[in-house]
Coordinates of C-alpha atoms and ligand atoms in Angstrom, one line a residue:
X4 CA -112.3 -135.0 -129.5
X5 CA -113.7 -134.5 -133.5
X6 CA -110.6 -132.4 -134.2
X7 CA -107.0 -134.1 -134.6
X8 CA -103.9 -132.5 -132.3
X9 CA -102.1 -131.9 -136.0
X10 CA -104.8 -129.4 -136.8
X11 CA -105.0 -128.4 -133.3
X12 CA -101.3 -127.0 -132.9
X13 CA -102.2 -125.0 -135.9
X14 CA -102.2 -121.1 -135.5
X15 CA -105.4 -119.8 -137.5
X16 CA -104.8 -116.9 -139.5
X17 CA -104.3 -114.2 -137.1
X18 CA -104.2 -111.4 -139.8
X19 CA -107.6 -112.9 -140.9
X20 CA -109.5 -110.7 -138.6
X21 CA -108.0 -107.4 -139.4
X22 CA -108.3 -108.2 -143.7
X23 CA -111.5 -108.8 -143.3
X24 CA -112.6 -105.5 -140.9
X25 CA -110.5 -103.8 -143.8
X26 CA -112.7 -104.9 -146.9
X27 CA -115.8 -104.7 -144.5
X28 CA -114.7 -101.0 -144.5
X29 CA -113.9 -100.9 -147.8
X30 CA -117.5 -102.4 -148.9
X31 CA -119.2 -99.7 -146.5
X32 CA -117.4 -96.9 -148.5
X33 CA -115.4 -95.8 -145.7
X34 CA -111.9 -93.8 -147.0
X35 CA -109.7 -96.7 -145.5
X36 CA -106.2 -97.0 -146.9
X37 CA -104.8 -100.8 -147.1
X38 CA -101.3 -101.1 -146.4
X39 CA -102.2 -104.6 -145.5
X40 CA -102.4 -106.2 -149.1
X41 CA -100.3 -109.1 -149.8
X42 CA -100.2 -109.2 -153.6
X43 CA -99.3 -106.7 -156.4
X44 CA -102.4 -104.3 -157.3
X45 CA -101.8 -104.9 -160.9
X46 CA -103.8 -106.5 -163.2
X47 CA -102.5 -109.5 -165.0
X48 CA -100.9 -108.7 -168.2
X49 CA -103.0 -109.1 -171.2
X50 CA -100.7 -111.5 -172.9
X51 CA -100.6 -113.7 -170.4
X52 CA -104.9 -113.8 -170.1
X53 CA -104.7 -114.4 -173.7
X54 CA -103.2 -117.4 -173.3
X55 CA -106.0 -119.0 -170.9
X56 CA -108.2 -117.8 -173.5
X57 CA -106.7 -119.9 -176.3
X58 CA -106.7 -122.5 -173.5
X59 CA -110.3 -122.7 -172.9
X60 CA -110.8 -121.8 -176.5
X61 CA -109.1 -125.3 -177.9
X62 CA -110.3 -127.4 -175.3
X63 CA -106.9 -128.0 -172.6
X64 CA -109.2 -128.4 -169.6
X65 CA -108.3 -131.7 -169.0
X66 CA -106.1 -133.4 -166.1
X67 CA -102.3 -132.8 -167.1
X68 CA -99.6 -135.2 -165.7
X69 CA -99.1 -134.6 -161.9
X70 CA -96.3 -132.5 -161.9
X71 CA -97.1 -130.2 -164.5
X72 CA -97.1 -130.1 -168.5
X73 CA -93.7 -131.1 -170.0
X74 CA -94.2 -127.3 -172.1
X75 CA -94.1 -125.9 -168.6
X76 CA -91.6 -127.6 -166.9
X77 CA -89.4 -127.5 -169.8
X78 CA -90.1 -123.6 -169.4
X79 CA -89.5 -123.3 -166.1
X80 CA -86.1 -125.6 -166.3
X81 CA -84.9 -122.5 -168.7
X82 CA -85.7 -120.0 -167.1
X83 CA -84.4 -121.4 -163.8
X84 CA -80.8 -122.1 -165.7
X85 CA -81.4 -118.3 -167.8
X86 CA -82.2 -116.2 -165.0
X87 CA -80.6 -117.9 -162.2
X88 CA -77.9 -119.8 -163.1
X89 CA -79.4 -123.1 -161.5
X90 CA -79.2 -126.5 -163.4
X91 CA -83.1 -128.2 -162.4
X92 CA -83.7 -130.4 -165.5
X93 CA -87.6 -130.6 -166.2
X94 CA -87.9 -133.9 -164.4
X95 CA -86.5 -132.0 -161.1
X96 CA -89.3 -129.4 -161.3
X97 CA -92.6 -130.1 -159.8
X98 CA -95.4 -127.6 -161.0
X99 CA -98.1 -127.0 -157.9
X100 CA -100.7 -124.5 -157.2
X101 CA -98.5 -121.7 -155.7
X102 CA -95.3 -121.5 -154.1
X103 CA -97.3 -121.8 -150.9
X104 CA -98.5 -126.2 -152.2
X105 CA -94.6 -126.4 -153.3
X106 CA -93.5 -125.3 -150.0
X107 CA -95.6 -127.8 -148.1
X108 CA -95.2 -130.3 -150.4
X109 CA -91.0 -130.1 -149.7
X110 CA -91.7 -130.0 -146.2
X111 CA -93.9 -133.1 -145.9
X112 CA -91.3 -135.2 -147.9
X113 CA -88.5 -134.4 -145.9
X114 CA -89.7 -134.1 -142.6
X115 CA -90.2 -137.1 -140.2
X116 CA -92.0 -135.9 -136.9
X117 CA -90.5 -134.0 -134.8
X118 CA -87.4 -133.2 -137.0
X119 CA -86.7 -129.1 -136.7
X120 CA -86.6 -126.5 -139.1
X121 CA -84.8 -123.4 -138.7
X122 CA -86.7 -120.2 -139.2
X123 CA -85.1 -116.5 -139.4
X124 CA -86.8 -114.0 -137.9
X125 CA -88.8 -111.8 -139.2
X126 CA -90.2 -114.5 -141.4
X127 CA -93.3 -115.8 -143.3
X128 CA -95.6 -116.2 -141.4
X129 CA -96.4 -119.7 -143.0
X130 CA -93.9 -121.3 -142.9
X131 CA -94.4 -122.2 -138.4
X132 CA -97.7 -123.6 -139.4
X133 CA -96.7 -125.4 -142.2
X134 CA -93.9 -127.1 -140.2
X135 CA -96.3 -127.9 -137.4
X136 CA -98.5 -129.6 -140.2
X137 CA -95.9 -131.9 -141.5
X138 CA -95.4 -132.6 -137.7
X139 CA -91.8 -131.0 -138.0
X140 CA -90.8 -128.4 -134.9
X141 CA -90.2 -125.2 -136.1
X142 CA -86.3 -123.6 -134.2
X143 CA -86.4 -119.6 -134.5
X144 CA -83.3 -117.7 -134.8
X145 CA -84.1 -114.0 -133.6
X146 CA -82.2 -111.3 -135.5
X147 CA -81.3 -107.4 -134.1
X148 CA -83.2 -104.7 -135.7
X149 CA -80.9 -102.3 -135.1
X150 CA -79.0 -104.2 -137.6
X151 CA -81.9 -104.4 -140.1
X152 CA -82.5 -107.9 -139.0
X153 CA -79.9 -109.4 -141.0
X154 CA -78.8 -112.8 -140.5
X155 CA -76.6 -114.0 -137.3
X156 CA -75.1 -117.0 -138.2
X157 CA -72.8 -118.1 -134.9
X158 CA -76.4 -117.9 -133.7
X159 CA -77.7 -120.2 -136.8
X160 CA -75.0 -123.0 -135.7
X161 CA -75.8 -123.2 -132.0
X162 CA -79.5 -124.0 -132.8
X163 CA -78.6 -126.8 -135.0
X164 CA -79.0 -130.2 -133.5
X165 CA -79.0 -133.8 -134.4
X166 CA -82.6 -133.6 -135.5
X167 CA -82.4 -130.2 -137.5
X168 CA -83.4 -131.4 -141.4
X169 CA -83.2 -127.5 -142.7
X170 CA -83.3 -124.2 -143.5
X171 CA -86.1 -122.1 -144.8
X172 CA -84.3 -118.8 -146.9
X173 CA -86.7 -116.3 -148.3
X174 CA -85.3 -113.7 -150.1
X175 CA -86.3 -111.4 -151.0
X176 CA -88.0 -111.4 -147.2
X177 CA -91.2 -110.9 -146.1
X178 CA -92.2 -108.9 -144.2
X179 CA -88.7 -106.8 -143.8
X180 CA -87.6 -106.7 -147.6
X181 CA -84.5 -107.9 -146.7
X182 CA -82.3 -109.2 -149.4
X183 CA -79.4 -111.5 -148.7
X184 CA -76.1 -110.3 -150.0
X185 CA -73.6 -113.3 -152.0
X186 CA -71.7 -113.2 -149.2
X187 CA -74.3 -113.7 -146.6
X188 CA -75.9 -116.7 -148.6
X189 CA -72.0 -118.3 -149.2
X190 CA -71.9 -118.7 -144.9
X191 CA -75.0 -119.9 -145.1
X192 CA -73.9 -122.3 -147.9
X193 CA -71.6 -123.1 -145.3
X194 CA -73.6 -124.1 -142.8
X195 CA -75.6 -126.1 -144.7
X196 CA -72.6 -128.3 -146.2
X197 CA -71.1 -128.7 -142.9
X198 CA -74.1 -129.5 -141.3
X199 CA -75.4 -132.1 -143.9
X200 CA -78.6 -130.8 -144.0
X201 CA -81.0 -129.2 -146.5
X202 CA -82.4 -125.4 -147.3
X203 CA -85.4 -124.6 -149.0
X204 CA -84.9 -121.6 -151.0
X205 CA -87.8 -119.1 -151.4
X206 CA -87.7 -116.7 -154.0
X207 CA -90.7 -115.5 -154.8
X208 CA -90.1 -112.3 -155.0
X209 CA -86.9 -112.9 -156.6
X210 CA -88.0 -110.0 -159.2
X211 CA -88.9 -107.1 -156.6
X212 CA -84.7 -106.4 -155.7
X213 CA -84.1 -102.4 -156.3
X214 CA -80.9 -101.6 -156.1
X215 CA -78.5 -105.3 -156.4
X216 CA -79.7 -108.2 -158.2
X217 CA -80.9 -111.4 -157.1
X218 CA -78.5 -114.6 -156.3
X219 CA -80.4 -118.1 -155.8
X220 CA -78.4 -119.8 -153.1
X221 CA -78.5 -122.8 -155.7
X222 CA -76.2 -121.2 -157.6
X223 CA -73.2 -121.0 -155.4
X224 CA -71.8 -124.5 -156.3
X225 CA -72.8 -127.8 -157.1
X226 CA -72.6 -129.5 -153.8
X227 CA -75.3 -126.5 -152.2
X228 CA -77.4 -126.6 -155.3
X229 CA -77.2 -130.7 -154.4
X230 CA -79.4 -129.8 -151.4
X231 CA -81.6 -127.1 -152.1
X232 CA -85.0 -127.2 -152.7
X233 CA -85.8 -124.1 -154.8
X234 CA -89.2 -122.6 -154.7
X235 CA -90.6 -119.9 -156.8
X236 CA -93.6 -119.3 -158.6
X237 CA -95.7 -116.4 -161.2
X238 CA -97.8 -115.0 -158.3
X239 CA -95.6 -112.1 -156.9
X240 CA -93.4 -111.4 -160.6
X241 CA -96.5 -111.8 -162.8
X242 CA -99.6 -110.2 -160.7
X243 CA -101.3 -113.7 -160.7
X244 CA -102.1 -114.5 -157.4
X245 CA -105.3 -116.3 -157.6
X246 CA -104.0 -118.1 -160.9
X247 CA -102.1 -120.6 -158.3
X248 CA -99.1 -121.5 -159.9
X249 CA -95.8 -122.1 -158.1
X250 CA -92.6 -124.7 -158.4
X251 CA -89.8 -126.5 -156.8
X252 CA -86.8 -127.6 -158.1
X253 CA -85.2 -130.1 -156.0
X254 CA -83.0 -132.8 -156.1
X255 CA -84.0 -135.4 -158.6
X256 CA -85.3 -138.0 -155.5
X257 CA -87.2 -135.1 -153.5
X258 CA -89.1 -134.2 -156.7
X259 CA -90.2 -137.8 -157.5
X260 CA -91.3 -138.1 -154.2
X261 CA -93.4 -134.4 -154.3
X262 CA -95.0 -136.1 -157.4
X263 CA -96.1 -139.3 -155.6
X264 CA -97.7 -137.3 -152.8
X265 CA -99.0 -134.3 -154.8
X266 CA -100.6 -137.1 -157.4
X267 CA -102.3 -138.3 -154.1
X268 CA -103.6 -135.1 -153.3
X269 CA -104.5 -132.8 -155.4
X270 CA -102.6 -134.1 -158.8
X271 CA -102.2 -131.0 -161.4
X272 CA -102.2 -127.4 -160.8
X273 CA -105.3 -126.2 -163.1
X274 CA -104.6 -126.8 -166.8
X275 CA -105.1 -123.4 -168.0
X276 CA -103.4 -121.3 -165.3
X277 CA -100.3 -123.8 -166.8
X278 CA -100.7 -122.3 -170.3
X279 CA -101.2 -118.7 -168.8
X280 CA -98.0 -119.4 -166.9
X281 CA -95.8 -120.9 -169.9
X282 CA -97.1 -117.5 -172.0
X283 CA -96.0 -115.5 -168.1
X284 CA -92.3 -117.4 -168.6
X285 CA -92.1 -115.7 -172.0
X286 CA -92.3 -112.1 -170.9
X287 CA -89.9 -109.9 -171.5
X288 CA -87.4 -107.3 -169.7
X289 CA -90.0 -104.5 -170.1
X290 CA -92.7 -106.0 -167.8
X291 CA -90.2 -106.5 -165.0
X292 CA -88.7 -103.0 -165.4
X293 CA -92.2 -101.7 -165.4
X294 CA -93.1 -103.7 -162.4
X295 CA -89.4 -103.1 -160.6
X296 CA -89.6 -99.2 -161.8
X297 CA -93.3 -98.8 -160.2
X298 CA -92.7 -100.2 -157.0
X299 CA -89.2 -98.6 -156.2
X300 CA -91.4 -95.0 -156.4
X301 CA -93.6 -96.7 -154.3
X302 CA -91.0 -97.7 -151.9
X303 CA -88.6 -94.0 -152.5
X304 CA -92.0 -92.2 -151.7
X305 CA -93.1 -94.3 -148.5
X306 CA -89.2 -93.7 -147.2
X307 CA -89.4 -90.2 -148.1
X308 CA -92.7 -89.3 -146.0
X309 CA -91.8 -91.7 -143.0
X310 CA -88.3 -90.2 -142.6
X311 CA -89.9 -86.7 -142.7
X312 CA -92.0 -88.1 -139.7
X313 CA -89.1 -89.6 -137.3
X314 CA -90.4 -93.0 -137.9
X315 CA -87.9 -96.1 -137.8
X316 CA -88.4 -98.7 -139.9
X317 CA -86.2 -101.5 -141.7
X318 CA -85.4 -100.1 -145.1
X319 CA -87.2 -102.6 -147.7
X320 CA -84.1 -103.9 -149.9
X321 CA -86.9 -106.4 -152.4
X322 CA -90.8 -107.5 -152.2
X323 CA -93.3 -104.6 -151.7
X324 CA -93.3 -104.3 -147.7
X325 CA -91.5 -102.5 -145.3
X326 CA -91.4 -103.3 -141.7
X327 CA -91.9 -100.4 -139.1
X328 CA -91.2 -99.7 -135.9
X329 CA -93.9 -99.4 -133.1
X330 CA -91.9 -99.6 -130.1
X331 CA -92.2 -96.1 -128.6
X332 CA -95.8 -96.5 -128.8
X333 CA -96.4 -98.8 -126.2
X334 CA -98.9 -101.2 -127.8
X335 CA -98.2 -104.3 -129.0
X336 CA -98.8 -105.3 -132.7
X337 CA -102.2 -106.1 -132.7
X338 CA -103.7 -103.5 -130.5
X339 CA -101.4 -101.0 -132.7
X340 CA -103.4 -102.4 -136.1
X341 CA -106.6 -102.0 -134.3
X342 CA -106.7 -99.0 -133.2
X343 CA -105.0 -97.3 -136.5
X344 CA -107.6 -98.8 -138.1
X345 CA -110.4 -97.9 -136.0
X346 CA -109.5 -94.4 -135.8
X347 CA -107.5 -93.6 -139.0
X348 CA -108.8 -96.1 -141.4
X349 CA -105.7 -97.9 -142.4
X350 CA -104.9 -101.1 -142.7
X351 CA -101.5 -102.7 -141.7
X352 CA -100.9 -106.4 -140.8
X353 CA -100.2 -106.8 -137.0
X354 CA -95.8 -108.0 -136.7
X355 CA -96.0 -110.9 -133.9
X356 CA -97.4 -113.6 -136.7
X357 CA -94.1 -112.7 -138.2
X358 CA -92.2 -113.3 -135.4
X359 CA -92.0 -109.5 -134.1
X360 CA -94.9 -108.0 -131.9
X361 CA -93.0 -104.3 -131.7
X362 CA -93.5 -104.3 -135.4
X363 CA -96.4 -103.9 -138.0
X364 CA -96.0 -104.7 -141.6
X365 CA -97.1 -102.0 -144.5
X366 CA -97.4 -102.9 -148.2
X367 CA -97.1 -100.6 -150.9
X368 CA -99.0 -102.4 -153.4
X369 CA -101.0 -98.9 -153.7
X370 CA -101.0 -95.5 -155.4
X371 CA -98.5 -92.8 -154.6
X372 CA -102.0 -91.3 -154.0
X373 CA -102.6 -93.7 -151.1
X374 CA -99.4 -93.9 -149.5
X375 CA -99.4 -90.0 -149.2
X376 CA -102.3 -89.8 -147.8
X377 CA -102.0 -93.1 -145.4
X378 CA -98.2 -91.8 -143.9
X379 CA -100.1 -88.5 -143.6
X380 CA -102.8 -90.2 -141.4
X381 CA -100.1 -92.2 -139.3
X382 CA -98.3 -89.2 -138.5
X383 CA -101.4 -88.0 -137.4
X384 CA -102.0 -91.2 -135.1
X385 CA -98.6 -91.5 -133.5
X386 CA -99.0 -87.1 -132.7
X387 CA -101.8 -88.0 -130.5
Ligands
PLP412 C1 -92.6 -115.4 -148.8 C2 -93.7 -116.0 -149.5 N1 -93.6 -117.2 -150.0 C3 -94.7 -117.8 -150.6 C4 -95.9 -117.1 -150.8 C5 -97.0 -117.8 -151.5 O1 -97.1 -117.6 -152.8 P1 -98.2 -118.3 -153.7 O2 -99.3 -117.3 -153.8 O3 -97.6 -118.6 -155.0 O4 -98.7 -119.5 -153.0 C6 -96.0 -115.8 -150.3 C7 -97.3 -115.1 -150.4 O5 -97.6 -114.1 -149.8 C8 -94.9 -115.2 -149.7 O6 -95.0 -114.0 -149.2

């Protein structure tokens, strides 16, 4: 056999299919509405494309140190202490391309094979595969929806074993847009302390909250922030996905050791996404209240028009995705996609990579315009 059994055990995309039958559609002019996009349908703001501008423009297209440009991380260390209270000096922050390298970076430093990795679900659906590929064993914890899948933590503590190394949080959460109260994070603080063990914070989408604010778990004391690996990144908060640029900051050991492995494989994130991303950093209140403001309507209006229909869903607390309900339908996640999309031309991405096959996932990274019209059509669909 060509093929090794590490990339064997991987999961392919299963939400590959249905994206691309979705742009197919798209390209062939057909009226589909995408509920399935992943990223904000914003353009990058100007300020920030300047800066890659005056990159290119004076010549910084050169390798940078491994872990990122000391403007950066010195950049990212205050913003981390401004906007979340968390202590990471420069030389605990490790500059990769997206969250998504920082997050496998992290796991392939602290996982030896066949340590576990505690997962909540609903959950990204990354994160299994990514602690398949660092040979780890990913250990789900299932969660109630009829209590908005929020976090059961006697159920937390009887998964954890000798070999459990730690705890992926994302929150803001995809797909559910869950967002963890203080005193939800403080038990899991907890656990983590008791335990001896590690979390790996993920808060991409730490700027997407509408109605609280956002806590890193970090920032709950010393001894938690001591073993948390916080990851985070310009993607979500900035609309600059395909600029790559996400962090850690982790204890001072973990990050030298991210270093030595990211300087074997793929050594800096591109130099002039870096300078885009310092200029991203130095944005001010008004893009994130624009950007917090636009998708709450979003979010309000989706709520409104699926309430009006009967439909249950989780109600989206952060990100840009709420989490519905298919249950009385009958079909199971992907056969529910396929079929809305054949005969209504939406796109929504299928629950079960997520951990929940009686659920699909909408985004409302679209128009008002859009999400009228889409609800309107799934209404239709579930009538039939
Ligand atoms: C929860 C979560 N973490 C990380 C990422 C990856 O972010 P990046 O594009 O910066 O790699 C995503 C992207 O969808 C995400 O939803």
């Amino acid at each position: 056999m060509l093929i090794s059994k590490r990339a064997q055990k991987v999961s392919p995309s299963q939400t590959l299919k249905i994206t691309s039958e979705i742009k197919k559609m798209k390209k062939d002019n057909k009226p589909v509405i995408n509920f399935a996009a992943g990223e904000p349908d914003f353009d990058t703001p100007e300020k920030i494309k300047e800066a890659a501008y005056e990159a290119i423009k004076g010549g910084f297209t050169k390798y940078t140190p491994v872990s990122g440009t000391h403007e950066l991380r010195e950049s990212i260390s205050a913003k981390f202490k401004k906007s979340n209270n968390l202590d990471y000096s420069s030389n605990q922050i490790i500059v990769s391309n997206g969250a998504k390298q920082a997050l496998f970076n992290a796991l392939l430093v602290i996982l030896n094979p066949g340590d576990e990795v505690i997962i909540m679900a609903p959950y990204w659906l990354s994160y299994t595969e990514m602690v398949k590929l660092a040979d780890g064993v990913p250990v789900i914890i299932d969660a109630d929806k009829e209590n908005g899948f929020r976090p059961k933590f006697d159920d937390i503590e009887k998964k954890i074993t000798s070999q459990t190394k730690c705890i992926i949080l994302n929150t803001p959460t995809n797909p559910t847009g869950m967002v963890w109260s203080k005193s939800e994070l403080e038990q899991l603080s907890e656990i983590v302390l008791k335990h001896k063990i590690l979390v790996i914070s993920d808060e991409i989408y730490e700027h997407l909250i509408y109605e609280d604010s956002h806590i890193s778990i970090g920032a709950l004391s010393k001894d938690i922030l001591s073993r948390t690996i916080t990851v985070n990144g310009v993607s979500k908060s900035f609309s600059m996905t395909g600029w790559r640029i996400g962090w850690m900051g982790a204890p001072y050991d973990i990050a030298q050791e991210v270093s030595k492995i990211q300087g074997q494989m793929t050594s800096n994130p591109c130099s002039i996404s870096q300078m885009a991303a310092v200029a991203a950093l130095g944005m001010d209140g008004e893009w994130f209240d624009y950007l917090r403001n636009e998708f709450k309507k979003r979010r309000d209006f989706m709520i409104s028009k699926l309430k009006k229909l009967n439909i249950s869903f989780v109600k989206p607390e952060g990100a840009f995705y709420l989490f519905m309900d298919i249950d009385c339908t009958g079909l199971d996640s992907f056969a529910f996609a396929e079929k809305l999309l054949s005969e209504k031309l939406i796109g929504v991405i299928p629950g079960v990579p997520f951990g929940r096959d009686d659920f699909v996932r909408l985004s409302y990274a679209t128009s008002i315009n859009e999400i009228e019209e889409g609800i309107m059509r799934i209404g239709a669909f579930l009538s039939v």
